[in-house]
Tab-separated table of N, CA and C in Angstrom:
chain	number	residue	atom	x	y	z
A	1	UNK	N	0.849	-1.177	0.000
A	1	UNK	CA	0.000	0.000	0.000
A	1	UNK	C	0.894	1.239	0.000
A	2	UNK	N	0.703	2.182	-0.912
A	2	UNK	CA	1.715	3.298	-1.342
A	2	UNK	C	0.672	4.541	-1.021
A	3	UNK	N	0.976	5.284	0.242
A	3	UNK	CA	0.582	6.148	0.954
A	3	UNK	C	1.422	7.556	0.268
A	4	UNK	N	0.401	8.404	-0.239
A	4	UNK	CA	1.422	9.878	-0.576
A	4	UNK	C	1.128	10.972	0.384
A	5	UNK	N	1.592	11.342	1.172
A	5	UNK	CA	1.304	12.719	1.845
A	5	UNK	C	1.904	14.020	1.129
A	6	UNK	N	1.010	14.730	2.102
A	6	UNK	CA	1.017	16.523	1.380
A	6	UNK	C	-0.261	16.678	1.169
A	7	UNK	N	-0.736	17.267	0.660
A	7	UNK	CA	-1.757	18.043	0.451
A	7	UNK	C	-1.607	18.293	-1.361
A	8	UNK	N	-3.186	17.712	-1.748
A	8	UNK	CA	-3.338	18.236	-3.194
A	8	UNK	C	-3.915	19.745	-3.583
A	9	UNK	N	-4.252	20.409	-2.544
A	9	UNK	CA	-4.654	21.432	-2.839
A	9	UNK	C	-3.344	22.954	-3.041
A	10	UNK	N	-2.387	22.435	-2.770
A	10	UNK	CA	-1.127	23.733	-2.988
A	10	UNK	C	0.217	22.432	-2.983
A	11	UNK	N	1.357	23.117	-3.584
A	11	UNK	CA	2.133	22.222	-4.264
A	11	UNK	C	3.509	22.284	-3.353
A	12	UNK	N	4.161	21.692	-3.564
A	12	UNK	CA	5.320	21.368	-2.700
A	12	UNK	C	6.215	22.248	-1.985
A	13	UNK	N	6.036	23.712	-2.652
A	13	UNK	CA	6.722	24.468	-1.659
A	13	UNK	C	5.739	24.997	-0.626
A	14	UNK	N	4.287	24.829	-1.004
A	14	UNK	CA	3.845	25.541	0.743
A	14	UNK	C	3.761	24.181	1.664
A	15	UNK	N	4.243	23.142	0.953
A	15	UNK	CA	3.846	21.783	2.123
A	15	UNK	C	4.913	22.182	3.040
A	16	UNK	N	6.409	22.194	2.127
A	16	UNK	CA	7.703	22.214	2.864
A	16	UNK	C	7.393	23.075	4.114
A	17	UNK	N	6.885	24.324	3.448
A	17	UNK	CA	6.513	25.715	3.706
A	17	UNK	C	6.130	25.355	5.778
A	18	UNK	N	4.689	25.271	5.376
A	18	UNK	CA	3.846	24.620	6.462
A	18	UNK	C	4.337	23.602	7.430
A	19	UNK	N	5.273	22.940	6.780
A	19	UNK	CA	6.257	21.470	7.758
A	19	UNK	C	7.256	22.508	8.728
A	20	UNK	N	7.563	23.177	8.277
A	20	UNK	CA	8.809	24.187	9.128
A	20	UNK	C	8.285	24.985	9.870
A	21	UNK	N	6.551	25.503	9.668
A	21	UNK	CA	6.368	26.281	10.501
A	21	UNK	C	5.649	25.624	11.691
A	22	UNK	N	5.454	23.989	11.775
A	22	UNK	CA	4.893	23.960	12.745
A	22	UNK	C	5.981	22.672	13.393
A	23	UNK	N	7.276	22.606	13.288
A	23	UNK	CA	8.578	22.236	12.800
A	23	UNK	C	8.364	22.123	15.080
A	24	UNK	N	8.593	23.275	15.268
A	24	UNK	CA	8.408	23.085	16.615
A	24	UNK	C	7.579	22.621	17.474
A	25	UNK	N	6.204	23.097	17.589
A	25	UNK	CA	5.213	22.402	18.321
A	25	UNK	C	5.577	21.243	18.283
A	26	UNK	N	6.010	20.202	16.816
A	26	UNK	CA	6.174	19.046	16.274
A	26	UNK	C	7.015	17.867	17.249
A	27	UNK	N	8.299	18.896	17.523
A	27	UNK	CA	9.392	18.650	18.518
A	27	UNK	C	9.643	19.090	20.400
A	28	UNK	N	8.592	19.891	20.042
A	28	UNK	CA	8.479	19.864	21.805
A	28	UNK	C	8.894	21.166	22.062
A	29	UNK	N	9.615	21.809	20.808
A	29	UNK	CA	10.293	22.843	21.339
A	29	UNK	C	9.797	24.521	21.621
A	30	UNK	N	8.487	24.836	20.828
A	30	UNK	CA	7.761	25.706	20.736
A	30	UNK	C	6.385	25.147	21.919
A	31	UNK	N	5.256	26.760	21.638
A	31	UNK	CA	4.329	26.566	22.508
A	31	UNK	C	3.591	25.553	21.631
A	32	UNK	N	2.579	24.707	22.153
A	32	UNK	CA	1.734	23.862	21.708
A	32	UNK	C	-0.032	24.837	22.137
A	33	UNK	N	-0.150	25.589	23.186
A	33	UNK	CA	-1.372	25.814	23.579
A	33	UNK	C	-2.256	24.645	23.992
A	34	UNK	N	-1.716	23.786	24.722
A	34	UNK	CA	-2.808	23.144	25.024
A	34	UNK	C	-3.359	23.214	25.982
A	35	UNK	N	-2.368	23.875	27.119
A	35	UNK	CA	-3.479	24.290	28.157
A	35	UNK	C	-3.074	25.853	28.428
A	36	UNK	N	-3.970	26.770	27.319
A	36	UNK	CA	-3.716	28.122	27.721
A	36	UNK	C	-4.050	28.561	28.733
A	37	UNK	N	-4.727	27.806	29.598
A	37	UNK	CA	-4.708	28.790	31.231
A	37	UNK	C	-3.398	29.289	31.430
A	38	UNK	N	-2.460	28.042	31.352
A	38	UNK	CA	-0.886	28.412	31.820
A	38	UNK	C	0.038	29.183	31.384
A	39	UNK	N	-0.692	30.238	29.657
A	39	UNK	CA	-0.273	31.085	29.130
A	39	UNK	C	0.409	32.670	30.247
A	40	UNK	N	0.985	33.095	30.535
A	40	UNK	CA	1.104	34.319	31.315
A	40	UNK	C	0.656	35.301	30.332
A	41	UNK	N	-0.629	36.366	31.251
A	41	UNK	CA	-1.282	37.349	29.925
A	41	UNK	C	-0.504	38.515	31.298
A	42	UNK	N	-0.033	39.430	30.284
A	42	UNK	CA	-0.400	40.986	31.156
A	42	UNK	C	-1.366	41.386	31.590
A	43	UNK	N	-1.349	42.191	32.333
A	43	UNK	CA	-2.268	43.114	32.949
A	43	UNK	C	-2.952	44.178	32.206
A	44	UNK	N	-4.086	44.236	31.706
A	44	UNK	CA	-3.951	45.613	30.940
A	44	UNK	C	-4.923	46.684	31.820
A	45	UNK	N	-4.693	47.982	31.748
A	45	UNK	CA	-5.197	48.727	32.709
A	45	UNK	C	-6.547	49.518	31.552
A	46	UNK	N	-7.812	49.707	32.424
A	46	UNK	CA	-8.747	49.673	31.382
A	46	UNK	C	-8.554	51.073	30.605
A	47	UNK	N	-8.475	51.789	31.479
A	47	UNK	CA	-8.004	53.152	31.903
A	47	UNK	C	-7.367	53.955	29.716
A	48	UNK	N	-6.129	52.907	30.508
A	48	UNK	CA	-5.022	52.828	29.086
A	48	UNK	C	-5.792	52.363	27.593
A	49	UNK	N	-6.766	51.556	27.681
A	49	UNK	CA	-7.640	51.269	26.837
A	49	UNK	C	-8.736	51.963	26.243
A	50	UNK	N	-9.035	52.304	27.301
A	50	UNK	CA	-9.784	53.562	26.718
A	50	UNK	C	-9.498	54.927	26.179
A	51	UNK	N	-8.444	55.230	26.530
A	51	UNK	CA	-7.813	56.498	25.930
A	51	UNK	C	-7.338	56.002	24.712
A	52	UNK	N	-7.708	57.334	23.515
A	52	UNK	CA	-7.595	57.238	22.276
A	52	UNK	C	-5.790	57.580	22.201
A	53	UNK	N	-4.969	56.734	21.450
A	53	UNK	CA	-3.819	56.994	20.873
A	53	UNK	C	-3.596	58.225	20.312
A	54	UNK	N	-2.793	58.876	20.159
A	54	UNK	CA	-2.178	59.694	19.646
A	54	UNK	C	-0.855	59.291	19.210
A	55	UNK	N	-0.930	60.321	17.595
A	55	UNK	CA	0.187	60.095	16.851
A	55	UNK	C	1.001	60.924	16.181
A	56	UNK	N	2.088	60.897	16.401
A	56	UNK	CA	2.432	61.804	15.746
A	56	UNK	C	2.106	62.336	14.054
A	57	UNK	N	1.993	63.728	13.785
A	57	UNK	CA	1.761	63.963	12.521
A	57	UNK	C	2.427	63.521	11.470
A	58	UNK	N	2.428	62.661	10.409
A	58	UNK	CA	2.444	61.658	9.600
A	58	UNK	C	2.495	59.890	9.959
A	59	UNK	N	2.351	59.890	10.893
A	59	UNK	CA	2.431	58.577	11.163
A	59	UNK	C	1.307	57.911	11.748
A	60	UNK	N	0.197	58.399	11.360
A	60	UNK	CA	-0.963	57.957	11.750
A	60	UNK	C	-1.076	56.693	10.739
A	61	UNK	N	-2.128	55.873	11.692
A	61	UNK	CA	-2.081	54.823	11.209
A	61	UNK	C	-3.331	54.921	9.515
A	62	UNK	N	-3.098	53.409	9.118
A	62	UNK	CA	-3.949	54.034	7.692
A	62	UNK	C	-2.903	53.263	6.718
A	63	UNK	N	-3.717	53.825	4.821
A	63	UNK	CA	-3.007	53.489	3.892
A	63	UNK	C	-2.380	55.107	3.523
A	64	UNK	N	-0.966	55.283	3.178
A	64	UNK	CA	-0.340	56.359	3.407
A	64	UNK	C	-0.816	56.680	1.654
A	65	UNK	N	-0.769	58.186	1.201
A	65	UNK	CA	-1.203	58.625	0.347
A	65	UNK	C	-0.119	58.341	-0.736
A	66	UNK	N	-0.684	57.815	-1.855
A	66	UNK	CA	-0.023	57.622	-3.095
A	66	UNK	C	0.410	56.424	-3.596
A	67	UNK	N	-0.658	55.347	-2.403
A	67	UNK	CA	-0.007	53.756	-2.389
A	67	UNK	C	-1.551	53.143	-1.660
A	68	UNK	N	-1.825	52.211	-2.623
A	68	UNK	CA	-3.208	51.407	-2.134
A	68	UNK	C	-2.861	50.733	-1.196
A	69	UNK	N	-4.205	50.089	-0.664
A	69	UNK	CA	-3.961	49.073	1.056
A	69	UNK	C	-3.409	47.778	0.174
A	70	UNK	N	-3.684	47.433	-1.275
A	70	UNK	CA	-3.296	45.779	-1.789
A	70	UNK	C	-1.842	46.325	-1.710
A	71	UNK	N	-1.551	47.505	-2.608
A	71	UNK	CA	-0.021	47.614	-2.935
A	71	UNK	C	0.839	47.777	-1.282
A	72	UNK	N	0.533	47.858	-0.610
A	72	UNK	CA	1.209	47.952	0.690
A	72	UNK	C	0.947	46.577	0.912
A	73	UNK	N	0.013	46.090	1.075
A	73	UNK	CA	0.078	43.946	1.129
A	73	UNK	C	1.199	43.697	0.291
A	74	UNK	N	1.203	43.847	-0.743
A	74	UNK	CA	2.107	42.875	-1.736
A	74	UNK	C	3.693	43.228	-1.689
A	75	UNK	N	3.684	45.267	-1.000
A	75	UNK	CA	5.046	45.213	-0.950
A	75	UNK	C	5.754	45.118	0.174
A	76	UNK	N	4.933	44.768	1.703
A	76	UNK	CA	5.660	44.109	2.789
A	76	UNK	C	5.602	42.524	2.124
A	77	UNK	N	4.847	42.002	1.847
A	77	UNK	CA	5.499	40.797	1.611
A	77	UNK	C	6.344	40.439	0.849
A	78	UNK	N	7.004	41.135	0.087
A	78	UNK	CA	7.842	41.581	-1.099
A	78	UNK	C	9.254	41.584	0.370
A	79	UNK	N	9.256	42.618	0.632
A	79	UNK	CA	9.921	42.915	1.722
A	79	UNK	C	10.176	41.881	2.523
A	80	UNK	N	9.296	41.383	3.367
A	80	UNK	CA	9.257	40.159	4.129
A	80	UNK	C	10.407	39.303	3.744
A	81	UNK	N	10.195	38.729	2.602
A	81	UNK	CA	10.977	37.843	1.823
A	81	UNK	C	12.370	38.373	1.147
A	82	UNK	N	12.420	39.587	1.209
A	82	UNK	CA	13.566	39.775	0.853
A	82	UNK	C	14.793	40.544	1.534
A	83	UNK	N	13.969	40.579	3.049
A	83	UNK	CA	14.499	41.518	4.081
A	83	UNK	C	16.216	41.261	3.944
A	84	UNK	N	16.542	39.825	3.950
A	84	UNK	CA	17.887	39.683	4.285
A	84	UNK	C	18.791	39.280	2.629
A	85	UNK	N	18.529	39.780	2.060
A	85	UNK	CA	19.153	39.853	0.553
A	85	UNK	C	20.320	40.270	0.833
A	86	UNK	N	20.862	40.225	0.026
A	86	UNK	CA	21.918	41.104	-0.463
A	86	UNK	C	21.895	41.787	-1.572
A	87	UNK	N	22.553	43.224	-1.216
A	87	UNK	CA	22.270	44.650	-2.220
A	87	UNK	C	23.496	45.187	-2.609
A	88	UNK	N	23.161	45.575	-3.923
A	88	UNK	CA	22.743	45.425	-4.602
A	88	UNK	C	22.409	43.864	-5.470
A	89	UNK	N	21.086	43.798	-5.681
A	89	UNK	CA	20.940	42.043	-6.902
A	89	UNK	C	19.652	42.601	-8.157
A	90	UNK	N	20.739	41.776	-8.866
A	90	UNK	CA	20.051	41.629	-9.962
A	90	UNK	C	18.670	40.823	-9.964
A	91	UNK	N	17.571	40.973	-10.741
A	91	UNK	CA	16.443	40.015	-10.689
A	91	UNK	C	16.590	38.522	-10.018
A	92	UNK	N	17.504	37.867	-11.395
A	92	UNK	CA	18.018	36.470	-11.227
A	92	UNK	C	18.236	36.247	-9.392
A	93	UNK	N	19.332	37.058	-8.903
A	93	UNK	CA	19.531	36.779	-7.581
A	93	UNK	C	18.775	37.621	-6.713
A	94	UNK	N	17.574	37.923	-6.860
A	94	UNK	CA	16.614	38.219	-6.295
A	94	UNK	C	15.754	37.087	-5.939
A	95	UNK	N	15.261	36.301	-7.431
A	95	UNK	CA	14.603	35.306	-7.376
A	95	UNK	C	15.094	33.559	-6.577
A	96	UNK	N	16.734	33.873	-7.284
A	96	UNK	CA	17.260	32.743	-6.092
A	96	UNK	C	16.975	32.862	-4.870
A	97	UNK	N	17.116	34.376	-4.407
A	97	UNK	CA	17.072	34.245	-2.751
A	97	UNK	C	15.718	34.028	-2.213
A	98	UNK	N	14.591	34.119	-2.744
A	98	UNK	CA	13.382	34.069	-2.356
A	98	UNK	C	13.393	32.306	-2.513
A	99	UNK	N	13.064	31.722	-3.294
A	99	UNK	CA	13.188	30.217	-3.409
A	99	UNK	C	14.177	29.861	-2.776
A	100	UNK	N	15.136	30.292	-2.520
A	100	UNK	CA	15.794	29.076	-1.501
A	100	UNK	C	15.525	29.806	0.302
A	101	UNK	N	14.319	31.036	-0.009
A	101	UNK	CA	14.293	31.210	1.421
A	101	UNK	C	12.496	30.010	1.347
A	102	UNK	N	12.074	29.735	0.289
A	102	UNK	CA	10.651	28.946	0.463
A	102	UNK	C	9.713	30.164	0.306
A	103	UNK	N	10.093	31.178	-0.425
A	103	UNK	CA	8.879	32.187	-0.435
A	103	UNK	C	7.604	31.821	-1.173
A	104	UNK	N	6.766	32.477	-0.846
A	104	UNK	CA	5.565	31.359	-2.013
A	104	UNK	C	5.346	32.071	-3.698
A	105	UNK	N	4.696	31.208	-3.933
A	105	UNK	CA	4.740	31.188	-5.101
A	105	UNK	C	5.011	32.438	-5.913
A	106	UNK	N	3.698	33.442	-5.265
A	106	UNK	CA	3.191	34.176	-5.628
A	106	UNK	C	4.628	35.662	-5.995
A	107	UNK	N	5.651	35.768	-5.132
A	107	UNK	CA	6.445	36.436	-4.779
A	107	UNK	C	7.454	36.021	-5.521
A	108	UNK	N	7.639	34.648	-6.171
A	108	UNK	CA	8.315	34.834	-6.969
A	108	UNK	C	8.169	34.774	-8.445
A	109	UNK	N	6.956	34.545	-8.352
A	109	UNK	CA	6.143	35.101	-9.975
A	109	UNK	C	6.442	36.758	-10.080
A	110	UNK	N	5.943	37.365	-8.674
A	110	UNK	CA	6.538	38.940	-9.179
A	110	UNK	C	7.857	39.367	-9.315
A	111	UNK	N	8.700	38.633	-8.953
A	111	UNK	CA	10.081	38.743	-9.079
A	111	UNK	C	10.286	38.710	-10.546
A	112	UNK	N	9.682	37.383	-11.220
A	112	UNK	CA	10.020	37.211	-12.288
A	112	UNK	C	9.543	38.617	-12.890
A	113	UNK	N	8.780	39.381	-12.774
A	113	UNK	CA	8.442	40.311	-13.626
A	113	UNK	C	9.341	41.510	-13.711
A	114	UNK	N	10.083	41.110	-12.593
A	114	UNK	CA	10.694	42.669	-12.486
A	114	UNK	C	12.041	42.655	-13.984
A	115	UNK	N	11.893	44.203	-14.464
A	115	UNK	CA	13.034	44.051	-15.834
A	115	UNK	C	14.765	43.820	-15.430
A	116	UNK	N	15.114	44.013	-15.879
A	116	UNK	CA	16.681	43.706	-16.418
A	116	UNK	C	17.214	44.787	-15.586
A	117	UNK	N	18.298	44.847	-14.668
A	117	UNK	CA	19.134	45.851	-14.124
A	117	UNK	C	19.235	45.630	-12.932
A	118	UNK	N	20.056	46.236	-11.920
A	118	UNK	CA	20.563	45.942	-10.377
A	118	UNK	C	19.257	46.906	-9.358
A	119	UNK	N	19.451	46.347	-8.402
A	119	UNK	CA	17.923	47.047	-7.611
A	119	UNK	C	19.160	47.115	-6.192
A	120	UNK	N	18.641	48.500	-5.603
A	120	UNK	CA	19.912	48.428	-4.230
A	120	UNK	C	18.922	47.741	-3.081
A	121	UNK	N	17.246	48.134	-3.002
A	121	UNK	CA	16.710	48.239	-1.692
A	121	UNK	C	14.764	47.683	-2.517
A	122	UNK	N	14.441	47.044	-1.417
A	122	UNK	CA	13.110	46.344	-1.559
A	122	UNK	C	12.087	47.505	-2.456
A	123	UNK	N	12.348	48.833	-1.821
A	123	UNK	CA	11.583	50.330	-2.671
A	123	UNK	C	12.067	50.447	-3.991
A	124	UNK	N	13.070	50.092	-4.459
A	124	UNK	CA	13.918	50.172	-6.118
A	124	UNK	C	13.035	49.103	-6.352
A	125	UNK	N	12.765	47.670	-6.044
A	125	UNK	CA	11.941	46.792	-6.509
A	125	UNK	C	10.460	46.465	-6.722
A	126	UNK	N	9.837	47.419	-5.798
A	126	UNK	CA	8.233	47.860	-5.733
A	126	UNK	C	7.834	48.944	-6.700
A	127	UNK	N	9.027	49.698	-6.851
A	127	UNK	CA	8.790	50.614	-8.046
A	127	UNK	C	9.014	50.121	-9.287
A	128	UNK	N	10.076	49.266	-9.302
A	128	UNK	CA	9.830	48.475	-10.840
A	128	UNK	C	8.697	47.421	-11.138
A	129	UNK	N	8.545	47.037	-10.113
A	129	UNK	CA	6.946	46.250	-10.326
A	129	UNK	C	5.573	46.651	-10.487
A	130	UNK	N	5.714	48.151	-10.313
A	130	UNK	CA	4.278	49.361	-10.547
A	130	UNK	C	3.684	49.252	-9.174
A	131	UNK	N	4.523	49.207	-8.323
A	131	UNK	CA	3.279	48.990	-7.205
A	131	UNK	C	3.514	50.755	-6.351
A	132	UNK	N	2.447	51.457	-5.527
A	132	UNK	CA	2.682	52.853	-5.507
A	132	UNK	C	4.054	53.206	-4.638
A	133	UNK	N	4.201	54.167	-4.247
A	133	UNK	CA	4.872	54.622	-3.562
A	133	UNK	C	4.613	55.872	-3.011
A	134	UNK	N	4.435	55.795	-1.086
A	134	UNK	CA	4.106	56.726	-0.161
A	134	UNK	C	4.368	58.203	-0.120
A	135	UNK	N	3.548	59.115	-0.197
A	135	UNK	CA	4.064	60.458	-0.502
A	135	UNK	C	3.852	61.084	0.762
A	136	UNK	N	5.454	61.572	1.638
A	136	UNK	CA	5.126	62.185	2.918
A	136	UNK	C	4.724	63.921	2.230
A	137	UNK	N	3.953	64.687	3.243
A	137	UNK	CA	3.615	65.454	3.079
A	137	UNK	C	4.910	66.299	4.394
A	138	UNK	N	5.393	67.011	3.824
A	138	UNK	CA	6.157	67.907	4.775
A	138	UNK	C	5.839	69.155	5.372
């Protein structure tokens, strides 16, 4: 009897993907939650909760002007995955470093799109992919 595991619904890099992230619970070595009573929660004071935040002027929270809420999704995860690169890279070693970090699919389909030339920083690469870019107001 020839047993296949994984999952048919997404393909071998989110299985890997998914195996590493629960890699610990697996081994004993992370939290499991099984008995969250024994979780330690802070204290929160209601007080502190109820008072509205304040922020400083431009850094309020929000989608910042000149960049949609998707294009800010797609370019932290852009980011995410490419936080620990090395800079300046060309596409090609853009796209290596994402696949051999297990990025998903999707991230390195946009890689592939990006054109021909050296990129120093994750913002050189969101701009060649059309995605917006934040306009501070001074």
């Amino acid at each position: 009897m020839n047993a296949e595991r994984g999952s048919a619904k997404h393909g071998p890099r989110v299985d890997d993907e998914q195996k590493h992230e629960t890699q610990g619970v697996v081994r004993g070595s992370g939290p499991a939650h099984t008995e969250e009573w024994a979780d330690p929660q802070g204290i929160v004071d209601p007080e502190e909760e109820a008072t509205p935040r304040r922020y400083p002027p431009g850094h309020e929270p929000g989608t910042p002007e000149g960049i949609t809420a998707v294009e800010v999704e797609r370019r932290s995860a852009i980011a995410k995955w490419l936080s620990d690169a090395h800079w300046p890279s060309d596409r090609d070693e853009l796209m290596a470093h994402a696949e051999a970090k297990m990025a998903p699919d999707a991230i390195v389909e946009s890689l592939r799109d990006l054109p021909d030339g050296e990129f120093h920083n994750v913002g050189e690469v969101a701009r060649a992919l059309g995605l917006g870019a934040e306009r501070r107001r001074w």
